[in-house]
PDB file of C-alpha atoms in Angstrom:
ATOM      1  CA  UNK A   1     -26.047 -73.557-116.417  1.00  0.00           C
ATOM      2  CA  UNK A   2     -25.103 -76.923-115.333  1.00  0.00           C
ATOM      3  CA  UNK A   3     -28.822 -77.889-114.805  1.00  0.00           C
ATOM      4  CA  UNK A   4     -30.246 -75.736-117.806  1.00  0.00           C
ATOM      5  CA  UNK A   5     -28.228 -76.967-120.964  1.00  0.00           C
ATOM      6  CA  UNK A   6     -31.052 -75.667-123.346  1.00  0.00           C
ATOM      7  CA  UNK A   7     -30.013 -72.202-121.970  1.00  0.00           C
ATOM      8  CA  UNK A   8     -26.483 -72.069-123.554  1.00  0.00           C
ATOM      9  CA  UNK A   9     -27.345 -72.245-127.470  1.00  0.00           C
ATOM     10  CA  UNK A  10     -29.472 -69.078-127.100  1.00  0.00           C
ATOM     11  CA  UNK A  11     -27.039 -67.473-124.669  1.00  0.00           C
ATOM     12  CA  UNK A  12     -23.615 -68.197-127.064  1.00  0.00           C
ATOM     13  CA  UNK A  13     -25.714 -66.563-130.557  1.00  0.00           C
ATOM     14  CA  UNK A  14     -26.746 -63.767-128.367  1.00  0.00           C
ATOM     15  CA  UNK A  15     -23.143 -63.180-127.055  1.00  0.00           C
ATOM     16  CA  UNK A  16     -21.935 -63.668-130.306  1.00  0.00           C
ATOM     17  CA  UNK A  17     -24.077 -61.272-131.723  1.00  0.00           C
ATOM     18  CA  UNK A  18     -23.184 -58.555-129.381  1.00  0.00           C
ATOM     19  CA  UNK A  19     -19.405 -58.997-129.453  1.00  0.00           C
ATOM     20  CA  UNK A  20     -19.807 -59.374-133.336  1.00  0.00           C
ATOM     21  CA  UNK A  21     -20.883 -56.335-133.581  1.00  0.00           C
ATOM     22  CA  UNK A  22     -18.628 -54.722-131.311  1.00  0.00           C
ATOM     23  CA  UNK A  23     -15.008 -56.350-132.302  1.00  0.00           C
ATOM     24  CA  UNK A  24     -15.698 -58.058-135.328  1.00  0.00           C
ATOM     25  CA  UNK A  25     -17.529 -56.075-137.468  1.00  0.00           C
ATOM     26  CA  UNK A  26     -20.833 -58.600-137.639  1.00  0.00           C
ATOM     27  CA  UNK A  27     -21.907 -61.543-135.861  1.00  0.00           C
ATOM     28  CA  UNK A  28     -19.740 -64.371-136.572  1.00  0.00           C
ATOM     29  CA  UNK A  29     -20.796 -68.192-137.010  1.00  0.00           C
ATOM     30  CA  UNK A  30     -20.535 -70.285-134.181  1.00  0.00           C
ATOM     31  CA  UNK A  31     -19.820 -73.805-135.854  1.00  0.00           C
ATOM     32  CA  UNK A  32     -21.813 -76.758-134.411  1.00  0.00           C
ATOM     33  CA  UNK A  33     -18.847 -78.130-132.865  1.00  0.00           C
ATOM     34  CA  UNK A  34     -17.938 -75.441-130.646  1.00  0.00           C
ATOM     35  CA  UNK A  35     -21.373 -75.336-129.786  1.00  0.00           C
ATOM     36  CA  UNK A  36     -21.460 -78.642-128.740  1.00  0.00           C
ATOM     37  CA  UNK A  37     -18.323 -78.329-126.652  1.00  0.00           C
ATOM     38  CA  UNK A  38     -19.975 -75.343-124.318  1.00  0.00           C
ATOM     39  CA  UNK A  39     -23.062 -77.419-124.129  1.00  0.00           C
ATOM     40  CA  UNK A  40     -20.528 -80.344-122.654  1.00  0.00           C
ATOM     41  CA  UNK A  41     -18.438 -77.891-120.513  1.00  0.00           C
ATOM     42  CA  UNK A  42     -19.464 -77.850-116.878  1.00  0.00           C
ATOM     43  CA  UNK A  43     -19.608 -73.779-116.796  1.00  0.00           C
ATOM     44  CA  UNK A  44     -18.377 -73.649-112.804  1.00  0.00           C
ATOM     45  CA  UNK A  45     -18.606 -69.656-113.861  1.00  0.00           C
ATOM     46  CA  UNK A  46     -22.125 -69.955-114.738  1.00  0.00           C
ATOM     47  CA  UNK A  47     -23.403 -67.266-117.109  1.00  0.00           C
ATOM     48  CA  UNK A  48     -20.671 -64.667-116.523  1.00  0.00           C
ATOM     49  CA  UNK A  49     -18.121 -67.335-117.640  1.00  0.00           C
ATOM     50  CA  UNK A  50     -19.902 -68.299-121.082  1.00  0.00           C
ATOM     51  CA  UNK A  51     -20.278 -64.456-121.755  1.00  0.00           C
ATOM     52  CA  UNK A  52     -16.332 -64.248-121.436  1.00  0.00           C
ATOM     53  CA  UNK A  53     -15.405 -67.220-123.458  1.00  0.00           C
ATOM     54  CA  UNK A  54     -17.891 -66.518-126.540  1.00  0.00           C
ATOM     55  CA  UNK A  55     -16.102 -63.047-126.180  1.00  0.00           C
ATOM     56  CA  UNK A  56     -12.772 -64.546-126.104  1.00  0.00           C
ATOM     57  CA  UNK A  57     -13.982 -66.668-129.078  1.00  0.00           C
ATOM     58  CA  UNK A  58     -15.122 -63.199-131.110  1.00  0.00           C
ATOM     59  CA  UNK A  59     -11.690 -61.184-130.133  1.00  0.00           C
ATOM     60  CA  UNK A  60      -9.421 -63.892-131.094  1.00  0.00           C
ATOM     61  CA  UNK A  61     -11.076 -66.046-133.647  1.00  0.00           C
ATOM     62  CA  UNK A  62      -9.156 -68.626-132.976  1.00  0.00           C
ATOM     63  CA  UNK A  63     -11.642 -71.611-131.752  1.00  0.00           C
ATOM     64  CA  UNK A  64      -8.429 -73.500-130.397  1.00  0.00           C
ATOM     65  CA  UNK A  65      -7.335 -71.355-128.040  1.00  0.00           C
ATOM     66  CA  UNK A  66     -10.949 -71.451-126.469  1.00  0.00           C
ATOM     67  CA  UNK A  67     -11.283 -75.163-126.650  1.00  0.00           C
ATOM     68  CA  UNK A  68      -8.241 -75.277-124.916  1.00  0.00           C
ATOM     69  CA  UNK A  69      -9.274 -73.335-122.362  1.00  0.00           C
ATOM     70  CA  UNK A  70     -12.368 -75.067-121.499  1.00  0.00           C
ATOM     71  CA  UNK A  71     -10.186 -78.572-121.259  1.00  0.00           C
ATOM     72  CA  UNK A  72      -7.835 -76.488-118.992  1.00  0.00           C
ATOM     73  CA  UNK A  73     -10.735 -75.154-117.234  1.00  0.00           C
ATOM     74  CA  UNK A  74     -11.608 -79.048-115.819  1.00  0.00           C
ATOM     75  CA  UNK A  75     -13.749 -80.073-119.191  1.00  0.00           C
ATOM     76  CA  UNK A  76     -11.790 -83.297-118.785  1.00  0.00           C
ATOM     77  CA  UNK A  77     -12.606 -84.526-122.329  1.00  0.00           C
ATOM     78  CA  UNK A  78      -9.474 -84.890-124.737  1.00  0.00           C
ATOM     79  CA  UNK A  79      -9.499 -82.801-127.351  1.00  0.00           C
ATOM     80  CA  UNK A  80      -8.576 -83.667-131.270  1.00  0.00           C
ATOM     81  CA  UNK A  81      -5.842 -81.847-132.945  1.00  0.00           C
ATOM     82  CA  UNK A  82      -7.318 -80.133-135.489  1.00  0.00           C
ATOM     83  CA  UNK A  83      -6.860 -82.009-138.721  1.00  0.00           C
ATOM     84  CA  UNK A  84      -5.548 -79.012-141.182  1.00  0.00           C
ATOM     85  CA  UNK A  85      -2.400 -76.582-139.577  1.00  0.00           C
ATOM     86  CA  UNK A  86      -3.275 -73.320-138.825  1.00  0.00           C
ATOM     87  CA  UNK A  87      -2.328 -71.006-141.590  1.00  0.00           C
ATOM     88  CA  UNK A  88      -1.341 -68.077-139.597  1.00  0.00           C
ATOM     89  CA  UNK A  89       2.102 -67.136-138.446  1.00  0.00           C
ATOM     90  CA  UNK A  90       3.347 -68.122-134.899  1.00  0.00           C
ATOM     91  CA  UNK A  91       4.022 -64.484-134.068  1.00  0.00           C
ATOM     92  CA  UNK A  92       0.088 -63.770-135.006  1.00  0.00           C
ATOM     93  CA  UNK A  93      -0.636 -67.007-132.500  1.00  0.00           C
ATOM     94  CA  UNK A  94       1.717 -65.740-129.734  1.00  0.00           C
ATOM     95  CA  UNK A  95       0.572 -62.216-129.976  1.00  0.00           C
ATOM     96  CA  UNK A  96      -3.176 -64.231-129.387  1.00  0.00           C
ATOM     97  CA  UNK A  97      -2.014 -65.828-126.551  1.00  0.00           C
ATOM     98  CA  UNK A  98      -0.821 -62.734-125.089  1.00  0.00           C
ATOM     99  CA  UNK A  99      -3.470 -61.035-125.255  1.00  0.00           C
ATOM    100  CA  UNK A 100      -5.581 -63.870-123.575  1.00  0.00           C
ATOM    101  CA  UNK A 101      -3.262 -64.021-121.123  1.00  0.00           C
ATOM    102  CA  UNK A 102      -3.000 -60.564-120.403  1.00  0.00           C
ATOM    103  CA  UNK A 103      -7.283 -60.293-120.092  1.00  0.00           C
ATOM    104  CA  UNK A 104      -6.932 -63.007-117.563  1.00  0.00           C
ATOM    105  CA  UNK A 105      -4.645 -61.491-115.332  1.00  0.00           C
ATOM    106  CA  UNK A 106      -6.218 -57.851-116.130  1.00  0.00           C
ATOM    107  CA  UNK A 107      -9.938 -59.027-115.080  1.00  0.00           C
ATOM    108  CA  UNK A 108      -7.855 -61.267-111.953  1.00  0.00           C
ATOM    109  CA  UNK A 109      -6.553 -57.726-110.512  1.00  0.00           C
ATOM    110  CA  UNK A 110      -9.706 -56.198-111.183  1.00  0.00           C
ATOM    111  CA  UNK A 111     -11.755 -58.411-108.771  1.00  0.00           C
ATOM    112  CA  UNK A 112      -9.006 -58.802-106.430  1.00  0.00           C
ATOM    113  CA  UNK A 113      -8.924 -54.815-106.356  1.00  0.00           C
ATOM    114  CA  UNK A 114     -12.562 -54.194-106.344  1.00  0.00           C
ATOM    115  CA  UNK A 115     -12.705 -53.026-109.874  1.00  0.00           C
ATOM    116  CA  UNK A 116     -10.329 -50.117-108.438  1.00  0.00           C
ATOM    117  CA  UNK A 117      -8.810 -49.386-111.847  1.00  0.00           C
ATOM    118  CA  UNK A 118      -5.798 -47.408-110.042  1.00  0.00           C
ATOM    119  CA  UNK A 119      -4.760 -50.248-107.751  1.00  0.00           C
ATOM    120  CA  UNK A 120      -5.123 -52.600-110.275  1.00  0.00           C
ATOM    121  CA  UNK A 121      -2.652 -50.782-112.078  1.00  0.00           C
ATOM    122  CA  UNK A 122      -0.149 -50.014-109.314  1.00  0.00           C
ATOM    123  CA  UNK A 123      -0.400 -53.640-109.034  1.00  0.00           C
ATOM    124  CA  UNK A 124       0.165 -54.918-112.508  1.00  0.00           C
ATOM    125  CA  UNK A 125       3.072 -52.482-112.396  1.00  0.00           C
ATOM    126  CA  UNK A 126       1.783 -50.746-115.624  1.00  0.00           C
ATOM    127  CA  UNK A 127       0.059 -47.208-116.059  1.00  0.00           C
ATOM    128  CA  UNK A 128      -3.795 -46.194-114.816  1.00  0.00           C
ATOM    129  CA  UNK A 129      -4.006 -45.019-118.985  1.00  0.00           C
ATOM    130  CA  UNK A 130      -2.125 -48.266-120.062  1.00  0.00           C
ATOM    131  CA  UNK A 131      -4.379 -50.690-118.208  1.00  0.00           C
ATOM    132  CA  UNK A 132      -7.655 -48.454-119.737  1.00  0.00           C
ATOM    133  CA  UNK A 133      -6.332 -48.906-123.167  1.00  0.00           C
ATOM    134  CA  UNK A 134      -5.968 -52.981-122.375  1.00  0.00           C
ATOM    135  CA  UNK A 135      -9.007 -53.014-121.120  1.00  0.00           C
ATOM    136  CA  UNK A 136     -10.749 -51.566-123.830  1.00  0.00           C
ATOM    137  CA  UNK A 137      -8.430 -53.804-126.053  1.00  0.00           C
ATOM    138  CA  UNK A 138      -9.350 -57.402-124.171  1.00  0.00           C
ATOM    139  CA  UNK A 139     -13.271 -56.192-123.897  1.00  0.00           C
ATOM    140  CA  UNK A 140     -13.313 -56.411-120.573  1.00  0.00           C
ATOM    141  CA  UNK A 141     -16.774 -54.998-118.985  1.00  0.00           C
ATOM    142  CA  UNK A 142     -16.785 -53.992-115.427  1.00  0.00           C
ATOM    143  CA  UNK A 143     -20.086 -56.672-114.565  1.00  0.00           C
ATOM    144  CA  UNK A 144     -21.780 -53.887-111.975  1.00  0.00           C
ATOM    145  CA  UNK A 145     -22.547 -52.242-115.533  1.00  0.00           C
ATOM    146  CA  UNK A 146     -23.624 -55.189-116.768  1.00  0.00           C
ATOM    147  CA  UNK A 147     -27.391 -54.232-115.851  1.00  0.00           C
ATOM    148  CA  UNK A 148     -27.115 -50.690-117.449  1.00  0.00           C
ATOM    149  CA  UNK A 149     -26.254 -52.250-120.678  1.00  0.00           C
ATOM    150  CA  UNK A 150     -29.999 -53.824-120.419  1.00  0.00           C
ATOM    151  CA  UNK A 151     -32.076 -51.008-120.081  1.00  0.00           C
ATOM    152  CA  UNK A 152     -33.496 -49.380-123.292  1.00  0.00           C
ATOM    153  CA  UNK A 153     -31.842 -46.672-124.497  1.00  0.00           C
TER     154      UNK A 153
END
């Protein structure tokens, strides 16, 4: 990604697109700025790492959180507060947060574990059908299916 930053414009509307239409009822816009912040970001991750933070940006809508991500993620560039507050509640921003934070740590024990739903749970200390359900919840996709969501149905 780092070499091909034509690649990421096309990628981000096409992730957008399909996590639109999965979480958010339609494909949501993707304003120029963000757009011009993933083309900055370094993307250590490569593709896999784009997919997750346009999905991050669908689930949430909330382009902060995302932006602040990428500066935490190394971006190094400062980022401008935003000029108007946000009009949402804190509870409705924590419970946001939460959830990010819980995808992290879900799709962390999932690699560490070998996608091995079960120890993942034992290890997160929650239940095999609680961990589904957040997984479902967070969109996280297991990336070995990742090629059978590209053949033709």
């Amino acid at each position: 990604m780092r070499e091909r930053k034509e690649d990421i414009a096309p990628l981000v509307e096409l992730f957008a697109a399909r996590y639109g239409e999965r979480y958010a009822g339609g494909r949501p816009e993707i304003r120029p700025e963000i757009l011009r912040r993933f083309q900055e970001h370094s993307w250590p991750g490569n593709v896999r790492e784009l997919e997750n933070m346009v999905r991050r940006l669908v689930v949430l809508g909330d382009e902060k959180l995302v932006l602040d991500e990428l500066a935490v993620r190394g971006d190094n560039r400062v980022i401008e507060p935003q000029a108007e507050a946000p009009e949402e509640g804190l509870k409705t921003i924590a419970r946001r947060a939460a959830m990010l934070a819980e995808a992290q740590a879900i799709e962390q024990m999932l690699k560490v574990t070998g996608w091995n739903k079960r120890k993942a749970a034992q290890r997160l200390h929650i239940s095999y059908k609680a961990l589904l359900y957040k997984i479902k919840e967070c969109g996280i996709q297991d990336p070995r299916l990742a090629g059978a969501e590209k053949k033709p149905r």
